[in-house]
Each structure stands twice: as C-alpha cells, then as structure tokens.
Amino acid sequence: MLQHPEFNPIALQLGPLAVHWYGLMYLCGFASAWLLGRWRIRQGGLTRLTERDLDDIIFYGVIGVILGGRLGYVLFYKPAYYLSHPLEIFYLWEGGMAFHGGLLGVVIALLLFARSKKYSVLEVGDFVTPLIPLGLAFGRLGNFINGELWGRATSVPWGMVFPQAQDGIARHPSQLYQMSLEGLALFVIVWFFALKPRPAGQISGMFLAGYGIFRFAVEFTREPDSFLGLLAGGLSMGQWLSLPMIIAGAWLLFRASGQPSR
C-alpha cells in the first residue's frame, strides 16, 4: 500500500498571509479557463464572443462558483445543520463546497451574462464548457493535496492510507481518479469535440453527459460522506446529483442532432 504524503496545506507563507494549495488550485483553474478562452476566440469561426466578453464571463463565473458551490453544499449535504447554525454558512475558510451547486451557480451567472449581452445562453454555454474540465482537474488535485474526500477501502496495489481518515485503512485515491476522468479525460473529449462548429447546445450536452457519467462511475470508489452515507438504491449523493446532468446532457445532444452547425 502507499502512504499519502501529508502535504502542508499552505503552499506559500507571505508574512501573515497564508496561501493555501486549494485556493491556489482555484486560481489555476480560472487562469486556465481565461487562457483557453482567449485561444478559442482568436481562432475565428468558433465563437462570436469577444475577449471583453471572456473577462466578464470569468468575473461572473467566480461569483457563481463560490456562491453556488457553498449554497449547494449547504442545501444538498447539510441543510439541517446549517439551519441550526446559519452564520456558519459564511465560514468559507472551514471548507464545504459542492461541485453540483457550483455548476448551478455558473449556469445562473451565464444566464445573467447572456441576457445582459443579448447572446443565446446555449451559445455562451458552448463557449464556456470546454474551458471548465481543466479547472476541475486542478480542484481534484487540491483535494488530494489536502488529503480529503478519500476513497473506499481497497486491496489494489495502489491503495493509499490517508492519515486524515485516522483508521490506517488502504483506500482508493479517488481524488486522482476524478482528476483523471472528470478533469483531464473530459477536457480532451470536449475540447476536441468543440474544435469545429456544432449545433447550438451540443458542446454543452457533451460536457454535461460526460461529467455526469464519469462522476457517477468514480463515486463507486469514493467514500460516501459520513453524515449522509449511501442513499436510495445504494447510490451516493454525488451519484443522484449526477443523474440529472446525464439526462440533461443526453437531451441537449439529441435536440441538437437535427440542427445545422453554427
């Protein structure tokens, strides 16, 4: 079995200012989205959006990810606790973010952006979704560095003991599985799929279906949240939240299949 390295969660100490690895991964995620977005804009023919639009989208996206991610965690995972401790909703430094909530936050942010700029929301979504998976990869790397969200017990040769679990059991390094599938593999699939004009909504559908399928599969190796456990059908909360993504993605792909490419 392997041993988790127990990285120092602080990447850089600048006097009283501590830069944590997880915050640095968020920064890398948004930076990669900005760089990839500029590349797509400069290719010509892939989007009507401008670099000014991209800057606005990143701003909207940051707000959507933070607010949506936090509220998603509060509502999907610990509603009773936060109902009793409402002020702790604002304790972001204690952790507690949910991808599905962050996605909803980004969707709402993009709806507001598209409405203000008079773009179709599907057009904006098709531009943004190829930029997202690398950011997800950075986020899962941050989870691994922090030694959190570990996997279920396993006997595979690469099973890893996470001291933070305090049980000495070898577990799947599910954060690395998620980084590889939801991040890197999904990036390759969606990025190359988006390199030529597609019917409106098809790229967004590919992202939603792809993420949902990968997340649903990896959840079988990830330890369920101790305060939730497995839910109906022996599925985790992450799996139940991924099912609507798969359905929505499949619907967008089917809906776009008979339309002309932009």
mmCIF file of C-alpha atoms in Angstrom:
data_model
loop_
_atom_site.group_PDB
_atom_site.id
_atom_site.type_symbol
_atom_site.label_atom_id
_atom_site.label_comp_id
_atom_site.label_asym_id
_atom_site.label_seq_id
_atom_site.Cartn_x
_atom_site.Cartn_y
_atom_site.Cartn_z
ATOM 1 C CA MET A 1 0.000 0.000 0.000
ATOM 2 C CA LEU A 2 1.007 3.632 -0.451
ATOM 3 C CA GLN A 3 1.074 6.398 2.124
ATOM 4 C CA HIS A 4 -0.396 9.819 1.493
ATOM 5 C CA PRO A 5 2.461 12.365 1.653
ATOM 6 C CA GLU A 6 0.575 14.694 4.052
ATOM 7 C CA PHE A 7 1.403 17.877 2.195
ATOM 8 C CA ASN A 8 1.447 21.128 4.088
ATOM 9 C CA PRO A 9 -1.911 22.705 3.182
ATOM 10 C CA ILE A 10 -0.178 26.082 2.994
ATOM 11 C CA ALA A 11 1.627 26.483 -0.330
ATOM 12 C CA LEU A 12 3.195 29.860 0.415
ATOM 13 C CA GLN A 13 3.555 31.982 3.523
ATOM 14 C CA LEU A 14 3.992 35.706 2.950
ATOM 15 C CA GLY A 15 4.282 37.154 6.421
ATOM 16 C CA PRO A 16 0.806 36.968 7.974
ATOM 17 C CA LEU A 17 -0.693 35.968 4.602
ATOM 18 C CA ALA A 18 -1.015 32.212 4.033
ATOM 19 C CA VAL A 19 -1.700 30.993 0.500
ATOM 20 C CA HIS A 20 -3.350 27.579 0.686
ATOM 21 C CA TRP A 21 -2.951 24.947 -2.006
ATOM 22 C CA TYR A 22 -6.705 24.698 -2.500
ATOM 23 C CA GLY A 23 -7.043 28.431 -3.125
ATOM 24 C CA LEU A 24 -4.086 28.236 -5.487
ATOM 25 C CA MET A 25 -5.837 25.434 -7.406
ATOM 26 C CA TYR A 26 -8.916 27.651 -7.814
ATOM 27 C CA LEU A 27 -6.670 30.396 -9.175
ATOM 28 C CA CYS A 28 -5.034 27.954 -11.620
ATOM 29 C CA GLY A 29 -8.465 26.759 -12.728
ATOM 30 C CA PHE A 30 -9.736 30.230 -13.568
ATOM 31 C CA ALA A 31 -6.404 31.182 -15.172
ATOM 32 C CA SER A 32 -6.535 28.118 -17.434
ATOM 33 C CA ALA A 33 -10.129 28.960 -18.417
ATOM 34 C CA TRP A 34 -9.082 32.509 -19.314
ATOM 35 C CA LEU A 35 -6.110 31.359 -21.416
ATOM 36 C CA LEU A 36 -8.095 28.643 -23.215
ATOM 37 C CA GLY A 37 -10.943 31.080 -23.823
ATOM 38 C CA ARG A 38 -8.624 33.613 -25.417
ATOM 39 C CA TRP A 39 -7.238 30.891 -27.683
ATOM 40 C CA ARG A 40 -10.735 29.884 -28.839
ATOM 41 C CA ILE A 41 -11.714 33.487 -29.518
ATOM 42 C CA ARG A 42 -8.582 34.141 -31.571
ATOM 43 C CA GLN A 43 -9.096 31.112 -33.809
ATOM 44 C CA GLY A 44 -12.042 32.719 -35.567
ATOM 45 C CA GLY A 45 -15.159 30.843 -36.573
ATOM 46 C CA LEU A 46 -15.567 29.047 -33.237
ATOM 47 C CA THR A 47 -17.468 31.769 -31.376
ATOM 48 C CA ARG A 48 -18.863 35.267 -31.692
ATOM 49 C CA LEU A 49 -17.804 36.155 -28.173
ATOM 50 C CA THR A 50 -15.008 38.667 -27.646
ATOM 51 C CA GLU A 51 -12.123 38.903 -25.197
ATOM 52 C CA ARG A 52 -14.083 41.565 -23.318
ATOM 53 C CA ASP A 53 -16.937 39.070 -23.019
ATOM 54 C CA LEU A 54 -14.479 36.476 -21.712
ATOM 55 C CA ASP A 55 -13.303 38.828 -18.966
ATOM 56 C CA ASP A 56 -16.932 39.390 -17.929
ATOM 57 C CA ILE A 57 -17.640 35.653 -18.008
ATOM 58 C CA ILE A 58 -14.685 34.926 -15.714
ATOM 59 C CA PHE A 59 -15.952 37.573 -13.273
ATOM 60 C CA TYR A 60 -19.492 36.161 -13.357
ATOM 61 C CA GLY A 61 -18.087 32.640 -13.111
ATOM 62 C CA VAL A 62 -16.023 33.340 -9.985
ATOM 63 C CA ILE A 63 -19.102 34.642 -8.192
ATOM 64 C CA GLY A 64 -21.234 31.751 -9.448
ATOM 65 C CA VAL A 65 -18.734 29.088 -8.375
ATOM 66 C CA ILE A 66 -18.229 30.499 -4.882
ATOM 67 C CA LEU A 67 -21.867 31.279 -4.076
ATOM 68 C CA GLY A 68 -23.295 28.247 -5.861
ATOM 69 C CA GLY A 69 -20.667 25.865 -4.516
ATOM 70 C CA ARG A 70 -21.227 26.967 -0.950
ATOM 71 C CA LEU A 71 -25.025 27.077 -1.107
ATOM 72 C CA GLY A 72 -25.046 23.739 -2.908
ATOM 73 C CA TYR A 73 -23.079 22.168 -0.070
ATOM 74 C CA VAL A 74 -25.408 23.740 2.493
ATOM 75 C CA LEU A 75 -28.629 22.654 0.753
ATOM 76 C CA PHE A 76 -27.590 19.268 -0.689
ATOM 77 C CA TYR A 77 -25.406 17.917 2.091
ATOM 78 C CA LYS A 78 -26.057 19.592 5.474
ATOM 79 C CA PRO A 79 -29.336 21.519 5.375
ATOM 80 C CA ALA A 80 -30.382 20.606 8.925
ATOM 81 C CA TYR A 81 -27.010 21.580 10.399
ATOM 82 C CA TYR A 82 -26.854 24.959 8.700
ATOM 83 C CA LEU A 83 -30.486 25.662 9.512
ATOM 84 C CA SER A 84 -29.425 25.403 13.151
ATOM 85 C CA HIS A 85 -26.147 27.302 12.583
ATOM 86 C CA PRO A 86 -26.992 29.862 9.847
ATOM 87 C CA LEU A 87 -23.998 32.108 10.480
ATOM 88 C CA GLU A 88 -21.636 29.229 9.647
ATOM 89 C CA ILE A 89 -22.855 29.348 6.053
ATOM 90 C CA PHE A 90 -20.422 32.250 5.675
ATOM 91 C CA TYR A 91 -17.453 30.349 7.200
ATOM 92 C CA LEU A 92 -15.899 29.589 3.819
ATOM 93 C CA TRP A 93 -12.463 29.102 5.364
ATOM 94 C CA GLU A 94 -13.718 25.942 7.083
ATOM 95 C CA GLY A 95 -14.355 24.267 3.719
ATOM 96 C CA GLY A 96 -17.532 22.804 2.308
ATOM 97 C CA MET A 97 -18.137 23.321 -1.409
ATOM 98 C CA ALA A 98 -20.228 21.205 -3.793
ATOM 99 C CA PHE A 99 -19.477 20.874 -7.495
ATOM 100 C CA HIS A 100 -23.138 20.475 -8.476
ATOM 101 C CA GLY A 101 -24.005 23.636 -6.559
ATOM 102 C CA GLY A 102 -21.099 25.449 -8.192
ATOM 103 C CA LEU A 103 -22.367 24.298 -11.600
ATOM 104 C CA LEU A 104 -25.836 25.669 -10.867
ATOM 105 C CA GLY A 105 -24.229 28.909 -9.742
ATOM 106 C CA VAL A 106 -22.292 29.151 -13.008
ATOM 107 C CA VAL A 107 -25.426 28.361 -15.050
ATOM 108 C CA ILE A 108 -27.304 31.198 -13.326
ATOM 109 C CA ALA A 109 -24.331 33.530 -13.817
ATOM 110 C CA LEU A 110 -24.173 32.656 -17.528
ATOM 111 C CA LEU A 111 -27.919 33.202 -17.873
ATOM 112 C CA LEU A 112 -27.495 36.698 -16.445
ATOM 113 C CA PHE A 113 -24.485 37.364 -18.670
ATOM 114 C CA ALA A 114 -26.232 36.095 -21.810
ATOM 115 C CA ARG A 115 -29.307 38.176 -21.076
ATOM 116 C CA SER A 116 -27.278 41.342 -20.474
ATOM 117 C CA LYS A 117 -25.260 40.856 -23.692
ATOM 118 C CA LYS A 118 -28.169 39.522 -25.771
ATOM 119 C CA TYR A 119 -26.475 36.213 -26.539
ATOM 120 C CA SER A 120 -28.191 32.838 -26.602
ATOM 121 C CA VAL A 121 -27.479 31.004 -23.343
ATOM 122 C CA LEU A 122 -26.641 27.865 -25.361
ATOM 123 C CA GLU A 123 -24.104 29.847 -27.380
ATOM 124 C CA VAL A 124 -22.452 31.065 -24.188
ATOM 125 C CA GLY A 125 -22.603 27.571 -22.684
ATOM 126 C CA ASP A 126 -20.966 26.044 -25.752
ATOM 127 C CA PHE A 127 -18.150 28.563 -25.434
ATOM 128 C CA VAL A 128 -17.623 28.066 -21.709
ATOM 129 C CA THR A 129 -17.916 24.301 -21.228
ATOM 130 C CA PRO A 130 -14.639 23.356 -22.995
ATOM 131 C CA LEU A 131 -12.850 25.688 -20.577
ATOM 132 C CA ILE A 132 -14.157 24.012 -17.415
ATOM 133 C CA PRO A 133 -12.611 20.499 -17.156
ATOM 134 C CA LEU A 134 -9.011 21.633 -16.577
ATOM 135 C CA GLY A 135 -10.257 23.709 -13.669
ATOM 136 C CA LEU A 136 -11.965 20.607 -12.283
ATOM 137 C CA ALA A 137 -8.665 18.730 -12.585
ATOM 138 C CA PHE A 138 -6.921 21.430 -10.547
ATOM 139 C CA GLY A 139 -9.684 21.259 -7.936
ATOM 140 C CA ARG A 140 -9.353 17.487 -7.520
ATOM 141 C CA LEU A 141 -5.590 17.861 -7.244
ATOM 142 C CA GLY A 142 -6.271 20.295 -4.414
ATOM 143 C CA ASN A 143 -8.478 17.678 -2.728
ATOM 144 C CA PHE A 144 -5.637 15.147 -2.983
ATOM 145 C CA ILE A 145 -3.045 17.567 -1.599
ATOM 146 C CA ASN A 146 -5.351 18.286 1.342
ATOM 147 C CA GLY A 147 -5.910 14.550 1.878
ATOM 148 C CA GLU A 148 -9.698 14.976 1.807
ATOM 149 C CA LEU A 149 -12.572 13.237 0.002
ATOM 150 C CA TRP A 150 -10.660 9.949 0.001
ATOM 151 C CA GLY A 151 -11.920 6.704 -1.498
ATOM 152 C CA ARG A 152 -13.384 3.494 -0.144
ATOM 153 C CA ALA A 153 -11.302 0.696 1.331
ATOM 154 C CA THR A 154 -9.468 -1.366 -1.274
ATOM 155 C CA SER A 155 -6.833 -4.057 -1.743
ATOM 156 C CA VAL A 156 -5.498 -2.778 -5.101
ATOM 157 C CA PRO A 157 -1.696 -2.305 -5.173
ATOM 158 C CA TRP A 158 -2.050 1.483 -5.404
ATOM 159 C CA GLY A 159 -4.341 1.680 -2.394
ATOM 160 C CA MET A 160 -3.329 4.611 -0.203
ATOM 161 C CA VAL A 161 -3.510 5.232 3.531
ATOM 162 C CA PHE A 162 -4.817 8.722 4.288
ATOM 163 C CA PRO A 163 -3.734 9.775 7.793
ATOM 164 C CA GLN A 164 -6.619 12.242 7.846
ATOM 165 C CA ALA A 165 -9.027 9.258 7.880
ATOM 166 C CA GLN A 166 -7.418 8.106 11.153
ATOM 167 C CA ASP A 167 -8.105 4.420 10.517
ATOM 168 C CA GLY A 168 -4.931 3.107 8.795
ATOM 169 C CA ILE A 169 -7.020 1.533 6.006
ATOM 170 C CA ALA A 170 -5.750 1.498 2.414
ATOM 171 C CA ARG A 171 -8.211 3.387 0.243
ATOM 172 C CA HIS A 172 -8.741 4.277 -3.387
ATOM 173 C CA PRO A 173 -7.084 7.626 -4.220
ATOM 174 C CA SER A 174 -10.429 8.629 -5.722
ATOM 175 C CA GLN A 175 -9.385 12.275 -5.956
ATOM 176 C CA LEU A 176 -6.819 11.236 -8.579
ATOM 177 C CA TYR A 177 -9.428 9.154 -10.410
ATOM 178 C CA GLN A 178 -11.668 12.200 -10.530
ATOM 179 C CA MET A 179 -8.811 14.419 -11.649
ATOM 180 C CA SER A 180 -8.050 11.974 -14.467
ATOM 181 C CA LEU A 181 -11.632 11.373 -15.644
ATOM 182 C CA GLU A 182 -13.716 14.455 -14.779
ATOM 183 C CA GLY A 183 -10.738 16.693 -15.453
ATOM 184 C CA LEU A 184 -8.172 15.510 -17.985
ATOM 185 C CA ALA A 185 -10.171 12.936 -19.974
ATOM 186 C CA LEU A 186 -13.257 15.147 -20.118
ATOM 187 C CA PHE A 187 -11.100 18.075 -21.220
ATOM 188 C CA VAL A 188 -9.678 16.083 -24.147
ATOM 189 C CA ILE A 189 -13.140 14.859 -25.195
ATOM 190 C CA VAL A 190 -14.952 18.201 -25.006
ATOM 191 C CA TRP A 191 -12.044 20.310 -26.260
ATOM 192 C CA PHE A 192 -11.530 18.326 -29.450
ATOM 193 C CA PHE A 193 -15.287 17.945 -29.932
ATOM 194 C CA ALA A 194 -15.538 21.752 -29.835
ATOM 195 C CA LEU A 195 -12.782 22.389 -32.387
ATOM 196 C CA LYS A 196 -15.299 22.620 -35.199
ATOM 197 C CA PRO A 197 -18.681 24.400 -35.353
ATOM 198 C CA ARG A 198 -21.503 22.409 -33.746
ATOM 199 C CA PRO A 199 -25.284 22.872 -33.466
ATOM 200 C CA ALA A 200 -26.231 25.085 -30.528
ATOM 201 C CA GLY A 201 -26.211 23.153 -27.258
ATOM 202 C CA GLN A 202 -24.298 20.119 -28.496
ATOM 203 C CA ILE A 203 -20.994 21.028 -26.830
ATOM 204 C CA SER A 204 -22.778 21.825 -23.567
ATOM 205 C CA GLY A 205 -24.592 18.498 -23.825
ATOM 206 C CA MET A 206 -21.329 16.624 -24.331
ATOM 207 C CA PHE A 207 -19.876 18.248 -21.207
ATOM 208 C CA LEU A 208 -22.926 17.588 -19.023
ATOM 209 C CA ALA A 209 -23.318 13.968 -20.102
ATOM 210 C CA GLY A 210 -19.582 13.291 -19.937
ATOM 211 C CA TYR A 211 -19.141 14.774 -16.473
ATOM 212 C CA GLY A 212 -22.237 13.035 -15.146
ATOM 213 C CA ILE A 213 -21.119 9.631 -16.430
ATOM 214 C CA PHE A 214 -17.553 9.981 -15.136
ATOM 215 C CA ARG A 215 -18.683 11.283 -11.742
ATOM 216 C CA PHE A 216 -21.316 8.551 -11.401
ATOM 217 C CA ALA A 217 -18.700 5.872 -12.132
ATOM 218 C CA VAL A 218 -15.978 7.237 -9.835
ATOM 219 C CA GLU A 219 -18.414 7.578 -6.929
ATOM 220 C CA PHE A 220 -18.357 3.776 -6.629
ATOM 221 C CA THR A 221 -14.750 4.126 -5.377
ATOM 222 C CA ARG A 222 -15.274 7.244 -3.258
ATOM 223 C CA GLU A 223 -16.129 7.052 0.433
ATOM 224 C CA PRO A 224 -19.632 8.466 0.989
ATOM 225 C CA ASP A 225 -19.901 11.441 3.311
ATOM 226 C CA SER A 226 -20.044 10.091 6.861
ATOM 227 C CA PHE A 227 -23.037 12.262 7.751
ATOM 228 C CA LEU A 228 -25.017 11.003 4.733
ATOM 229 C CA GLY A 229 -23.823 7.519 3.826
ATOM 230 C CA LEU A 230 -25.430 5.842 0.838
ATOM 231 C CA LEU A 231 -28.916 6.909 -0.153
ATOM 232 C CA ALA A 232 -31.760 5.183 -2.008
ATOM 233 C CA GLY A 233 -30.659 2.434 -4.371
ATOM 234 C CA GLY A 234 -27.268 2.229 -2.680
ATOM 235 C CA LEU A 235 -26.170 5.378 -4.502
ATOM 236 C CA SER A 236 -24.299 8.344 -3.065
ATOM 237 C CA MET A 237 -25.500 11.938 -3.097
ATOM 238 C CA GLY A 238 -22.936 12.667 -5.829
ATOM 239 C CA GLN A 239 -24.448 9.942 -7.997
ATOM 240 C CA TRP A 240 -28.022 11.133 -7.504
ATOM 241 C CA LEU A 241 -26.969 14.686 -8.370
ATOM 242 C CA SER A 242 -25.132 13.428 -11.469
ATOM 243 C CA LEU A 243 -28.154 11.643 -12.935
ATOM 244 C CA PRO A 244 -29.943 14.905 -13.919
ATOM 245 C CA MET A 245 -26.712 16.031 -15.606
ATOM 246 C CA ILE A 246 -26.595 12.860 -17.707
ATOM 247 C CA ILE A 247 -30.253 13.249 -18.665
ATOM 248 C CA ALA A 248 -29.889 16.963 -19.490
ATOM 249 C CA GLY A 249 -26.717 16.326 -21.494
ATOM 250 C CA ALA A 250 -28.317 13.483 -23.461
ATOM 251 C CA TRP A 251 -31.356 15.668 -24.174
ATOM 252 C CA LEU A 252 -29.191 18.530 -25.464
ATOM 253 C CA LEU A 253 -27.212 16.148 -27.685
ATOM 254 C CA PHE A 254 -30.423 14.640 -29.076
ATOM 255 C CA ARG A 255 -32.062 18.044 -29.513
ATOM 256 C CA ALA A 256 -29.066 19.414 -31.405
ATOM 257 C CA SER A 257 -28.569 16.365 -33.633
ATOM 258 C CA GLY A 258 -31.024 17.539 -36.284
ATOM 259 C CA GLN A 259 -29.951 21.172 -36.338
ATOM 260 C CA PRO A 260 -27.381 22.776 -38.652
ATOM 261 C CA SER A 261 -23.935 23.595 -37.282
ATOM 262 C CA ARG A 262 -23.230 27.243 -36.470
#
